[in-house]
Structures are given as C-alpha cells and as structure tokens.
Amino acid sequence: MPKNVEVKAAVHDWDQLIENAKRLSKSEGILIMQEDTFFNVSKGRLKLRHLKNGGGGQLIFYNRADMEGPKLSDYSIYPTGNPVELTNLLSDALGVKGFVKKERWLYMVGQTRVHVDLVEGLGSFVELEVVLTEDQSLEEGEAIAQKLMAELRIKKEDLVTGAYMDLILLNK
C-alpha cells in the first residue's frame, strides 16, 4: 500500500500561499474540481472522488491518524470511468457519511503534492502530501514536510486534524 506524510492547515492569506506555491513548484498549478462522497466504514476512510472537470473518478481508501502536524497515511486508489454508478452502488451497500465539494489547485514541489483547497462550507486550506518512496522512512517524510511548511509559511497554530468530512460534520 502506498504511503505519504500529510499536513493540513487553514489558510489565512490565500494570495501569499498561492504565490509561494507557484514559486516553489515553478508552475501555475492545475485546477481540479472535486466532489467527494464519503461512505460509512468500520476502519479508515472510504471516499469516491468525482473529478468534475477531468471526467472519471477515483475510489480512495486511507488510514491516517487524526493529529496536528505531519502524519503517516496509508492509501489505495482505484480509478473509475463511471463515478456516478459506483457512488450509487456504494451508497446502497454502505450508506453515505457525507459530501465534500472543493476547488483544488495542485502544485508539485519535488515529491510533494501541494493542494490549495477552497472547500464549500469550510473555507481555505492547504494540504501537503509527501509521497514516500519504498526506501524512505517516516522521519524523512516528516523532515520534507517540515521544510515545506516553513517555505510556505504554514504556522503551527493553523494546523488541522482530521479530514474535511470530519470538519463538515463538526459544523452541523
């Protein structure tokens, strides 16, 4: 199962973060419109991501601790050409926990995916996903994440625990 080290934080200065992400990635980034349906599961998290502007989708299962700062995430991704039908099937089988709609700007900085997200009903966030190679340790991934947090000016007090789905459910 692939692994990455993740960080999530609230964003207070959108323009500055975007400017830093563009500079570090040497790119304008890619806009991805996403709608995630989370399903009821007994372990980890299971979501069906519908890629609104690229067609298709991804069934994603992941396990990640709910804590601030860099954390290890194990995940599996299964691509699908028919996210609507798969969503319907999984909804019937497992039940729906909730939905997350977001506009995501993706920037690649080395082996790290930098997501700058505008999440419907929640606001602006940044996620770092340091994709680990098979021979990299958790500590190496954490060091990469810490360095990038400093370069992007992500403050410790802005770190967030849990998934967007958890935050949406807390706000209800």
PDB file of C-alpha atoms in Angstrom:
ATOM      1  CA  MET A   1       0.000   0.000   0.000  1.00  0.00           C
ATOM      2  CA  PRO A   2       1.473   3.410  -0.919  1.00  0.00           C
ATOM      3  CA  LYS A   3       2.306   5.816   1.909  1.00  0.00           C
ATOM      4  CA  ASN A   4       2.627   9.538   2.290  1.00  0.00           C
ATOM      5  CA  VAL A   5       3.193  12.060   5.051  1.00  0.00           C
ATOM      6  CA  GLU A   6       0.371  14.582   5.236  1.00  0.00           C
ATOM      7  CA  VAL A   7      -0.145  18.020   6.713  1.00  0.00           C
ATOM      8  CA  LYS A   8      -3.346  20.083   6.645  1.00  0.00           C
ATOM      9  CA  ALA A   9      -3.702  23.716   7.711  1.00  0.00           C
ATOM     10  CA  ALA A  10      -6.150  26.578   7.477  1.00  0.00           C
ATOM     11  CA  VAL A  11      -5.160  29.341   5.050  1.00  0.00           C
ATOM     12  CA  HIS A  12      -5.466  32.993   6.085  1.00  0.00           C
ATOM     13  CA  ASP A  13      -3.540  34.658   3.242  1.00  0.00           C
ATOM     14  CA  TRP A  14      -4.664  32.900   0.064  1.00  0.00           C
ATOM     15  CA  ASP A  15      -2.726  35.144  -2.332  1.00  0.00           C
ATOM     16  CA  GLN A  16       0.565  34.736  -0.438  1.00  0.00           C
ATOM     17  CA  LEU A  17       0.184  30.950  -0.272  1.00  0.00           C
ATOM     18  CA  ILE A  18      -0.594  30.703  -3.992  1.00  0.00           C
ATOM     19  CA  GLU A  19       2.393  32.936  -4.796  1.00  0.00           C
ATOM     20  CA  ASN A  20       4.701  30.741  -2.675  1.00  0.00           C
ATOM     21  CA  ALA A  21       3.312  27.509  -4.183  1.00  0.00           C
ATOM     22  CA  LYS A  22       3.825  28.830  -7.730  1.00  0.00           C
ATOM     23  CA  ARG A  23       7.381  29.910  -6.925  1.00  0.00           C
ATOM     24  CA  LEU A  24       8.353  26.619  -5.275  1.00  0.00           C
ATOM     25  CA  SER A  25       6.713  24.444  -7.960  1.00  0.00           C
ATOM     26  CA  LYS A  26       7.816  26.653 -10.844  1.00  0.00           C
ATOM     27  CA  SER A  27       4.310  26.252 -12.280  1.00  0.00           C
ATOM     28  CA  GLU A  28       0.904  27.889 -12.417  1.00  0.00           C
ATOM     29  CA  GLY A  29      -0.664  24.777 -10.885  1.00  0.00           C
ATOM     30  CA  ILE A  30      -3.631  22.762 -12.093  1.00  0.00           C
ATOM     31  CA  LEU A  31      -7.237  23.473 -11.085  1.00  0.00           C
ATOM     32  CA  ILE A  32      -9.208  20.327 -10.216  1.00  0.00           C
ATOM     33  CA  MET A  33     -12.922  20.464  -9.372  1.00  0.00           C
ATOM     34  CA  GLN A  34     -13.734  17.624  -6.954  1.00  0.00           C
ATOM     35  CA  GLU A  35     -16.794  16.207  -5.292  1.00  0.00           C
ATOM     36  CA  ASP A  36     -16.101  13.511  -2.703  1.00  0.00           C
ATOM     37  CA  THR A  37     -18.716  11.149  -1.304  1.00  0.00           C
ATOM     38  CA  PHE A  38     -17.633   9.555   1.993  1.00  0.00           C
ATOM     39  CA  PHE A  39     -19.057   6.176   2.931  1.00  0.00           C
ATOM     40  CA  ASN A  40     -19.668   4.534   6.289  1.00  0.00           C
ATOM     41  CA  VAL A  41     -16.847   2.086   7.013  1.00  0.00           C
ATOM     42  CA  SER A  42     -15.638   0.466  10.233  1.00  0.00           C
ATOM     43  CA  LYS A  43     -11.944   1.244   9.668  1.00  0.00           C
ATOM     44  CA  GLY A  44     -10.171   4.144   7.949  1.00  0.00           C
ATOM     45  CA  ARG A  45     -11.969   6.335   5.426  1.00  0.00           C
ATOM     46  CA  LEU A  46     -13.509   5.444   2.074  1.00  0.00           C
ATOM     47  CA  LYS A  47     -14.462   8.067  -0.477  1.00  0.00           C
ATOM     48  CA  LEU A  48     -15.429   8.205  -4.115  1.00  0.00           C
ATOM     49  CA  ARG A  49     -13.869  11.261  -5.755  1.00  0.00           C
ATOM     50  CA  HIS A  50     -15.765  12.560  -8.774  1.00  0.00           C
ATOM     51  CA  LEU A  51     -13.393  14.650 -10.921  1.00  0.00           C
ATOM     52  CA  LYS A  52     -15.808  17.235 -12.285  1.00  0.00           C
ATOM     53  CA  ASN A  53     -13.550  18.892 -14.860  1.00  0.00           C
ATOM     54  CA  GLY A  54     -11.488  15.874 -15.893  1.00  0.00           C
ATOM     55  CA  GLY A  55     -14.096  13.151 -16.110  1.00  0.00           C
ATOM     56  CA  GLY A  56     -13.970   9.894 -14.273  1.00  0.00           C
ATOM     57  CA  GLY A  57     -13.235   9.397 -10.650  1.00  0.00           C
ATOM     58  CA  GLN A  58     -11.238   7.562  -8.007  1.00  0.00           C
ATOM     59  CA  LEU A  59     -12.261   5.248  -5.203  1.00  0.00           C
ATOM     60  CA  ILE A  60      -9.866   6.051  -2.355  1.00  0.00           C
ATOM     61  CA  PHE A  61      -9.376   4.164   0.902  1.00  0.00           C
ATOM     62  CA  TYR A  62      -6.985   5.557   3.505  1.00  0.00           C
ATOM     63  CA  ASN A  63      -5.880   5.196   7.107  1.00  0.00           C
ATOM     64  CA  ARG A  64      -4.445   8.241   8.850  1.00  0.00           C
ATOM     65  CA  ALA A  65      -4.164   9.354  12.459  1.00  0.00           C
ATOM     66  CA  ASP A  66      -6.217  12.404  13.431  1.00  0.00           C
ATOM     67  CA  MET A  67      -3.488  14.660  14.804  1.00  0.00           C
ATOM     68  CA  GLU A  68      -1.910  18.011  14.009  1.00  0.00           C
ATOM     69  CA  GLY A  69       1.286  18.227  12.005  1.00  0.00           C
ATOM     70  CA  PRO A  70       2.907  15.665   9.718  1.00  0.00           C
ATOM     71  CA  LYS A  71       1.278  12.233   9.920  1.00  0.00           C
ATOM     72  CA  LEU A  72       1.587   8.954   8.035  1.00  0.00           C
ATOM     73  CA  SER A  73      -1.211   7.944   5.667  1.00  0.00           C
ATOM     74  CA  ASP A  74      -1.590   4.522   4.008  1.00  0.00           C
ATOM     75  CA  TYR A  75      -3.821   4.655   0.945  1.00  0.00           C
ATOM     76  CA  SER A  76      -5.155   2.768  -2.060  1.00  0.00           C
ATOM     77  CA  ILE A  77      -6.636   4.378  -5.175  1.00  0.00           C
ATOM     78  CA  TYR A  78      -8.810   2.650  -7.762  1.00  0.00           C
ATOM     79  CA  PRO A  79      -9.662   4.676 -10.900  1.00  0.00           C
ATOM     80  CA  THR A  80     -13.172   4.502 -12.318  1.00  0.00           C
ATOM     81  CA  GLY A  81     -14.649   5.743 -15.575  1.00  0.00           C
ATOM     82  CA  ASN A  82     -18.142   5.780 -14.081  1.00  0.00           C
ATOM     83  CA  PRO A  83     -18.095   7.509 -10.688  1.00  0.00           C
ATOM     84  CA  VAL A  84     -21.863   8.126 -10.619  1.00  0.00           C
ATOM     85  CA  GLU A  85     -22.813   4.436 -10.886  1.00  0.00           C
ATOM     86  CA  LEU A  86     -20.101   3.403  -8.415  1.00  0.00           C
ATOM     87  CA  THR A  87     -21.298   6.065  -5.969  1.00  0.00           C
ATOM     88  CA  ASN A  88     -24.849   4.722  -6.242  1.00  0.00           C
ATOM     89  CA  LEU A  89     -23.694   1.143  -5.638  1.00  0.00           C
ATOM     90  CA  LEU A  90     -21.544   2.034  -2.619  1.00  0.00           C
ATOM     91  CA  SER A  91     -24.276   4.287  -1.216  1.00  0.00           C
ATOM     92  CA  ASP A  92     -26.714   1.366  -1.275  1.00  0.00           C
ATOM     93  CA  ALA A  93     -24.180  -1.061   0.209  1.00  0.00           C
ATOM     94  CA  LEU A  94     -22.509   1.098   2.884  1.00  0.00           C
ATOM     95  CA  GLY A  95     -24.554   4.249   3.399  1.00  0.00           C
ATOM     96  CA  VAL A  96     -23.277   7.791   2.911  1.00  0.00           C
ATOM     97  CA  LYS A  97     -21.436   9.643   5.663  1.00  0.00           C
ATOM     98  CA  GLY A  98     -21.413  12.946   3.764  1.00  0.00           C
ATOM     99  CA  PHE A  99     -20.110  15.037   0.891  1.00  0.00           C
ATOM    100  CA  VAL A 100     -17.157  17.385   0.342  1.00  0.00           C
ATOM    101  CA  LYS A 101     -17.061  19.762  -2.623  1.00  0.00           C
ATOM    102  CA  LYS A 102     -13.876  21.653  -3.363  1.00  0.00           C
ATOM    103  CA  GLU A 103     -11.835  23.563  -5.871  1.00  0.00           C
ATOM    104  CA  ARG A 104      -8.260  22.298  -5.632  1.00  0.00           C
ATOM    105  CA  TRP A 105      -5.146  23.890  -7.048  1.00  0.00           C
ATOM    106  CA  LEU A 106      -2.419  21.257  -7.359  1.00  0.00           C
ATOM    107  CA  TYR A 107       1.278  22.167  -7.310  1.00  0.00           C
ATOM    108  CA  MET A 108       4.117  19.624  -7.386  1.00  0.00           C
ATOM    109  CA  VAL A 109       7.174  20.517  -5.297  1.00  0.00           C
ATOM    110  CA  GLY A 110       9.662  17.679  -5.643  1.00  0.00           C
ATOM    111  CA  GLN A 111       7.926  14.559  -4.350  1.00  0.00           C
ATOM    112  CA  THR A 112       5.241  16.582  -2.573  1.00  0.00           C
ATOM    113  CA  ARG A 113       1.743  17.331  -3.802  1.00  0.00           C
ATOM    114  CA  VAL A 114       0.726  20.771  -2.543  1.00  0.00           C
ATOM    115  CA  HIS A 115      -3.068  21.155  -2.550  1.00  0.00           C
ATOM    116  CA  VAL A 116      -4.525  24.620  -2.086  1.00  0.00           C
ATOM    117  CA  ASP A 117      -8.217  23.993  -1.466  1.00  0.00           C
ATOM    118  CA  LEU A 118     -11.354  26.089  -1.346  1.00  0.00           C
ATOM    119  CA  VAL A 119     -13.808  23.791   0.460  1.00  0.00           C
ATOM    120  CA  GLU A 120     -17.526  24.522   0.250  1.00  0.00           C
ATOM    121  CA  GLY A 121     -18.867  25.399   3.693  1.00  0.00           C
ATOM    122  CA  LEU A 122     -15.429  25.362   5.371  1.00  0.00           C
ATOM    123  CA  GLY A 123     -13.108  27.869   3.712  1.00  0.00           C
ATOM    124  CA  SER A 124      -9.495  27.775   2.510  1.00  0.00           C
ATOM    125  CA  PHE A 125      -6.900  25.136   3.374  1.00  0.00           C
ATOM    126  CA  VAL A 126      -3.549  23.803   2.279  1.00  0.00           C
ATOM    127  CA  GLU A 127      -2.587  20.132   2.276  1.00  0.00           C
ATOM    128  CA  LEU A 128       0.881  18.724   1.806  1.00  0.00           C
ATOM    129  CA  GLU A 129       1.251  15.110   0.704  1.00  0.00           C
ATOM    130  CA  VAL A 130       4.875  13.960   0.737  1.00  0.00           C
ATOM    131  CA  VAL A 131       4.715  10.760  -1.350  1.00  0.00           C
ATOM    132  CA  LEU A 132       7.226   8.356   0.172  1.00  0.00           C
ATOM    133  CA  THR A 133       9.362   6.035  -1.894  1.00  0.00           C
ATOM    134  CA  GLU A 134       9.645   2.436  -0.700  1.00  0.00           C
ATOM    135  CA  ASP A 135      13.036   3.110   0.885  1.00  0.00           C
ATOM    136  CA  GLN A 136      12.083   6.351   2.659  1.00  0.00           C
ATOM    137  CA  SER A 137      11.297   6.458   6.371  1.00  0.00           C
ATOM    138  CA  LEU A 138       8.516   8.333   8.106  1.00  0.00           C
ATOM    139  CA  GLU A 139      11.167  10.621   9.605  1.00  0.00           C
ATOM    140  CA  GLU A 140      12.460  11.569   6.136  1.00  0.00           C
ATOM    141  CA  GLY A 141       8.928  12.383   5.012  1.00  0.00           C
ATOM    142  CA  GLU A 142       8.308  14.448   8.140  1.00  0.00           C
ATOM    143  CA  ALA A 143      11.539  16.412   7.547  1.00  0.00           C
ATOM    144  CA  ILE A 144      10.467  17.192   3.967  1.00  0.00           C
ATOM    145  CA  ALA A 145       7.023  18.281   5.207  1.00  0.00           C
ATOM    146  CA  GLN A 146       8.510  20.497   7.954  1.00  0.00           C
ATOM    147  CA  LYS A 147      10.842  22.204   5.463  1.00  0.00           C
ATOM    148  CA  LEU A 148       7.996  22.843   3.026  1.00  0.00           C
ATOM    149  CA  MET A 149       5.771  24.133   5.843  1.00  0.00           C
ATOM    150  CA  ALA A 150       8.430  26.751   6.612  1.00  0.00           C
ATOM    151  CA  GLU A 151       8.848  27.677   2.934  1.00  0.00           C
ATOM    152  CA  LEU A 152       5.075  28.066   2.508  1.00  0.00           C
ATOM    153  CA  ARG A 153       4.802  29.931   5.840  1.00  0.00           C
ATOM    154  CA  ILE A 154       2.375  27.414   7.330  1.00  0.00           C
ATOM    155  CA  LYS A 155       2.081  28.182  11.039  1.00  0.00           C
ATOM    156  CA  LYS A 156       1.725  25.558  13.768  1.00  0.00           C
ATOM    157  CA  GLU A 157      -1.405  27.258  15.118  1.00  0.00           C
ATOM    158  CA  ASP A 158      -3.120  26.825  11.732  1.00  0.00           C
ATOM    159  CA  LEU A 159      -2.661  23.028  11.619  1.00  0.00           C
ATOM    160  CA  VAL A 160      -5.852  20.979  11.390  1.00  0.00           C
ATOM    161  CA  THR A 161      -6.647  17.436  12.496  1.00  0.00           C
ATOM    162  CA  GLY A 162      -8.950  15.050  10.637  1.00  0.00           C
ATOM    163  CA  ALA A 163     -10.457  15.144   7.183  1.00  0.00           C
ATOM    164  CA  TYR A 164     -12.635  17.826   5.606  1.00  0.00           C
ATOM    165  CA  MET A 165     -15.566  15.449   6.113  1.00  0.00           C
ATOM    166  CA  ASP A 166     -14.914  15.458   9.871  1.00  0.00           C
ATOM    167  CA  LEU A 167     -14.817  19.258   9.937  1.00  0.00           C
ATOM    168  CA  ILE A 168     -18.086  19.497   7.991  1.00  0.00           C
ATOM    169  CA  LEU A 169     -19.793  17.064  10.398  1.00  0.00           C
ATOM    170  CA  LEU A 170     -18.492  19.081  13.395  1.00  0.00           C
ATOM    171  CA  ASN A 171     -20.018  22.260  11.929  1.00  0.00           C
ATOM    172  CA  LYS A 172     -23.516  20.751  11.604  1.00  0.00           C
TER     173      LYS A 172
END
